[in-house]
Amino acid sequence: MSTDTVSNATSTPDVEQPWAELGLKPDEYQRIRDILGRRPTSCELAMYSVMWSEHCSYKSSKVHLRKFGDIPQETPAGKMLAGIGENAGVIDIGEGYAVTFKVESHNHPSYVEPYQGAATGVGGIVRDIIAMGARPVAVMDPLRFGPLDAPDTKRVLPGIVSGVGGYGNSLGLPNIGGEVVFDPTYLGNPLVNALCIGVMRHEDLHLANATGVGNQMILYGAKTGGDGIGGVSVLASETFAEGGPTKRPAVQVGDPFMEKLLIECTLELFAAKVVEGIQDLGGGGLSCATSELASAGDGGMRVSLDKVPLRDASLSPEEILMSESQERMMACVTTDNVEEFLKICAKWDVQADVIGEVTDTGRLEIDWHGERVVDVLPETVAHEGPVYNRPYARPDWQDDLQADGAEKLPRATTGTELRDTLLKLVASPNLCDKSWVTDQYDRYVLGNSVLAQPEDSGMIRVDETSGLGVAVSTDCNGRFAKLDPYTGAKLALAESYRNVATTGARPAAVTDCLNFGSPEDSGVMWQFTEAIRGLVDGCIELGIPVTGGNVSFYNQTGETPILPTPVVGVLGVIDDVTRRTPIGFTAEMEGHQLYLLGETEEELSGSEWAHVVHGHLGGRPPAVDLAAEQQLADILINASRDGLIDAAHDVSDGGVAQTLVESALRGGVGARVWAPDGLDPFLFLFAESAGRAVVAVPRTEEVRFTDMCTARRFPHAKIGVITGDSLDVQDQFELPLTELRTAWTRTLPAVLS
Amino acid sequence: MARVVVDVMLKPEILDPQGKAVHGAFGRLGFDGVADVRQGKRFEITLDGEATEERVAEIRKAADTLLANPVIEDYTLHVEGDAQ
């Protein structure tokens, strides 16, 4: 087949092109022709189709994501040094340090090939962090699956978990948190979100652009092969037909040992100051890297595609442009530094080749063996893709759903019934022990993990001398988001914020991974816009910015979308990690007083209780009061700093009962508790009102602690004391910890082992 | 007793980190002139009795679901006369 050059395209305007197969709509194809003033070459068509896909162009979400710009770009910790639009957001955390963090989705590839899909998800987010100039220090993975007992979950879950572990462990990065959630809507569409945290000195910050005419463009890392060709546009933009995937595109396979070399090599390149601009190659491969680097720079770029080192010599130029081979990066380097750059790469056994240079033409020109196959304005590929104002409307069923509250469902009343309910909840897939999953991850490698799952947030020490550290939590209750996407998104933000504060860190910034169904469904689009509105309002009220993230649409099986799942990651800063607050009740805390902070309301809709006991989803989610969340966070942070509390655990899924069970089993000591005055024991145990935490206060600090809460007029009630080897709910029931532990731990192994 | 042999290879377009590592070792140990290495797996399955059409079909099913991951791997299957 002869090469489709620019001059060939000009002289053969009427050639039929496979734009529909590449996922373009008729008007999008026409727009490409209008932009170019001719038909695109097949290479140009490949580039536009990849870059204008939903995954790369954010064409359905762009108009809504702009609202994140309304949030003041300052954090309580320090300045935001890079925000949305860069590879990952960066914030100043003091002492000359900056941290970067971001969460991304790898949902569809992980359904097709669970192990490699999840593994390359981790690899991709780690490269985003390296590209900012930071050393990756930890990862976290919020995961969502279909029902635990569904046959396909047994295929998907073990593969995804070992993929996350296999890649992260091989890289030598601790996995310090995340989530494992089960819901029927994720059965044909599991969610694999991957978050990475990196640390750097301020002066090491690097941005993605290609400036300086004559500077050389170097592609380094793995060779380019036929992996995931069209993976982005095909995998991320179309749903799987019922009855399994009908097309199985080439899957990308990751090589964590190559990625480890890439990390060390890149950090040495930065240290040697031989890099002007840099970008990782992720979704969209070379099409994305060349067009984005060129349009972020000040000139054009010329690339010789035949200089790209290939693993498979038979690849066509179109395929090279679309290949999503993993573990590749592209750097812009001054001519003087090329030799040094290549020397450092050679030292790490990393292949590096000059494939092009920055020009002053303002155009992205790509040649294949001397013939021009691409000649475009880079910004038309990278940034001026279609933007859709998709219609959105509150679904008809929303009113009926909200009218059907769980508060009217029959509840346990006697002590025995409450005991049985608690045991049933503790053993349910969403609340049970997740060690089967998290034990496959290394959480202590690198030696700076202060807290990891099952703590409220993962915490990493940044500076060994001062004890400066960061904490990160990711949360989302998709059922709440389904009942009310606006409030649900705020609740996800509130929970993540609270989890960070509970460990003693001050929340500073947000990253989000917005997982939704098809944007072509007006009801889904409404959920999406409401969730964004909730996040923006919530962030403004809490005074923390969104620094970056990712949108994943088309998460649905047939016509059934997943629960709207806006996963929110909050990063907090702690001055001294030795002051962190763990969740466990330990032997040294025997006799400590337990306080419940916050108000408990009759809020059961969307709760784990309604889900597990009644299989019910309806009503309105718990009310969210962000001013109260802020007050609670202040109390938790100050109490931790001043040594007023020795343990704290947030109250969320499963209510106070679950909080107490987790704290008791974590530390191995039980508690005697009672419902505070006027509170129904059932609601005390199982209501899921937001803005609450249980804290363990030493007797000697009790007065100071209650004075602090009183002075701030924050609701606090004594609910018990740490003691013994059982959970004793006075006047109701007593459950030995051994029995609780058995119920809590056996669920996952029973199905998966 | 018949023997069925299943050879599993990663599909040609799929990255093979192990093969790549072996290829690297070739060069380091002085074995020159090797353009590429791809590594696969071989399964030798000894049957109770003859390799009837049904039995081989059964093994083929096992190869599809257990021995190979058809999303990223191809396999070939052949019957080798009598095993000792």
CSV table of N, CA and C in Angstrom, one decimal, chain A residues 112-113 116 222 225-227 248 250-251 253-255 258 311 327 349, chain B residues 10-17 20 23 28 36 38 69-72:
chain,number,residue,atom,x,y,z
A,112,VAL,N,-11.8,-5.7,29.5
A,112,VAL,CA,-11.3,-6.6,28.4
A,112,VAL,C,-10.2,-7.5,28.9
A,113,GLU,N,-9.2,-7.0,29.6
A,113,GLU,CA,-8.1,-7.8,30.1
A,113,GLU,C,-7.7,-7.3,31.4
A,116,GLN,N,-3.8,-6.8,32.7
A,116,GLN,CA,-3.0,-5.8,32.0
A,116,GLN,C,-3.7,-4.4,32.0
A,222,ALA,N,10.3,2.6,26.0
A,222,ALA,CA,10.1,1.4,25.3
A,222,ALA,C,9.9,1.6,23.8
A,225,GLY,N,5.1,-0.5,19.5
A,225,GLY,CA,4.6,-1.8,18.9
A,225,GLY,C,3.1,-1.6,18.6
A,226,GLY,N,2.5,-2.7,18.3
A,226,GLY,CA,1.1,-2.6,17.9
A,226,GLY,C,0.1,-2.6,19.1
A,227,ASP,N,0.5,-2.2,20.2
A,227,ASP,CA,-0.3,-2.3,21.4
A,227,ASP,C,-1.5,-1.3,21.3
A,248,ARG,N,-12.3,-7.2,20.2
A,248,ARG,CA,-11.2,-7.2,21.2
A,248,ARG,C,-10.0,-6.6,20.7
A,250,ALA,N,-6.3,-4.9,20.3
A,250,ALA,CA,-5.0,-5.3,20.9
A,250,ALA,C,-4.9,-4.6,22.2
A,251,VAL,N,-4.6,-5.3,23.2
A,251,VAL,CA,-4.5,-4.8,24.6
A,251,VAL,C,-3.0,-4.3,24.8
A,253,VAL,N,0.3,-4.1,27.0
A,253,VAL,CA,0.9,-4.9,28.1
A,253,VAL,C,2.0,-4.0,28.7
A,254,GLY,N,1.9,-4.0,30.0
A,254,GLY,CA,2.9,-3.1,30.7
A,254,GLY,C,4.1,-3.9,31.1
A,255,ASP,N,5.2,-3.1,31.3
A,255,ASP,CA,6.5,-3.7,31.7
A,255,ASP,C,7.0,-2.8,32.9
A,258,MET,N,10.6,-1.8,33.0
A,258,MET,CA,11.0,-0.7,32.1
A,258,MET,C,10.6,0.7,32.7
A,311,ARG,N,9.0,-2.1,17.6
A,311,ARG,CA,9.1,-3.4,18.0
A,311,ARG,C,8.7,-4.3,16.9
A,327,GLU,N,5.1,2.8,28.6
A,327,GLU,CA,6.5,3.2,29.1
A,327,GLU,C,7.3,4.0,28.1
A,349,ASP,N,20.0,2.1,30.3
A,349,ASP,CA,19.5,1.1,29.3
A,349,ASP,C,18.1,1.4,28.7
B,10,LEU,N,2.4,-15.3,23.2
B,10,LEU,CA,1.8,-14.0,23.1
B,10,LEU,C,1.5,-13.6,21.7
B,11,LYS,N,0.4,-12.9,21.4
B,11,LYS,CA,0.1,-12.5,20.1
B,11,LYS,C,1.3,-11.6,19.6
B,12,PRO,N,1.5,-11.6,18.3
B,12,PRO,CA,2.7,-10.9,17.8
B,12,PRO,C,2.8,-9.4,18.2
B,13,GLU,N,1.6,-8.7,18.3
B,13,GLU,CA,1.7,-7.3,18.5
B,13,GLU,C,1.8,-7.0,20.0
B,14,ILE,N,1.7,-8.0,20.8
B,14,ILE,CA,1.7,-7.8,22.3
B,14,ILE,C,3.2,-7.8,22.8
B,15,LEU,N,3.5,-6.8,23.7
B,15,LEU,CA,4.8,-6.7,24.3
B,15,LEU,C,5.1,-7.9,25.1
B,16,ASP,N,6.3,-8.4,25.0
B,16,ASP,CA,6.8,-9.6,25.7
B,16,ASP,C,8.0,-9.2,26.6
B,17,PRO,N,7.7,-8.7,27.8
B,17,PRO,CA,8.8,-8.2,28.6
B,17,PRO,C,9.9,-9.3,28.9
B,20,LYS,N,12.0,-9.9,25.9
B,20,LYS,CA,12.9,-8.7,25.8
B,20,LYS,C,14.1,-8.9,26.7
B,23,HIS,N,16.4,-11.4,25.4
B,23,HIS,CA,17.1,-10.8,24.2
B,23,HIS,C,18.3,-10.0,24.7
B,28,ARG,N,24.5,-9.4,26.2
B,28,ARG,CA,25.4,-9.3,27.3
B,28,ARG,C,26.3,-10.5,27.4
B,36,ASP,N,15.5,-10.8,17.7
B,36,ASP,CA,14.4,-10.7,18.6
B,36,ASP,C,14.2,-12.0,19.3
B,38,ARG,N,11.1,-14.1,21.5
B,38,ARG,CA,9.8,-14.1,22.1
B,38,ARG,C,9.6,-15.4,22.9
B,69,ASN,N,-4.7,-17.2,27.4
B,69,ASN,CA,-5.6,-16.0,27.6
B,69,ASN,C,-5.8,-15.5,26.2
B,70,PRO,N,-7.0,-15.9,25.5
B,70,PRO,CA,-7.1,-15.6,24.1
B,70,PRO,C,-7.2,-14.1,23.8
B,71,VAL,N,-7.3,-13.2,24.9
B,71,VAL,CA,-7.3,-11.8,24.6
B,71,VAL,C,-5.9,-11.4,24.2
B,72,ILE,N,-4.9,-12.0,24.8
B,72,ILE,CA,-3.5,-11.5,24.4
B,72,ILE,C,-2.6,-12.7,23.9
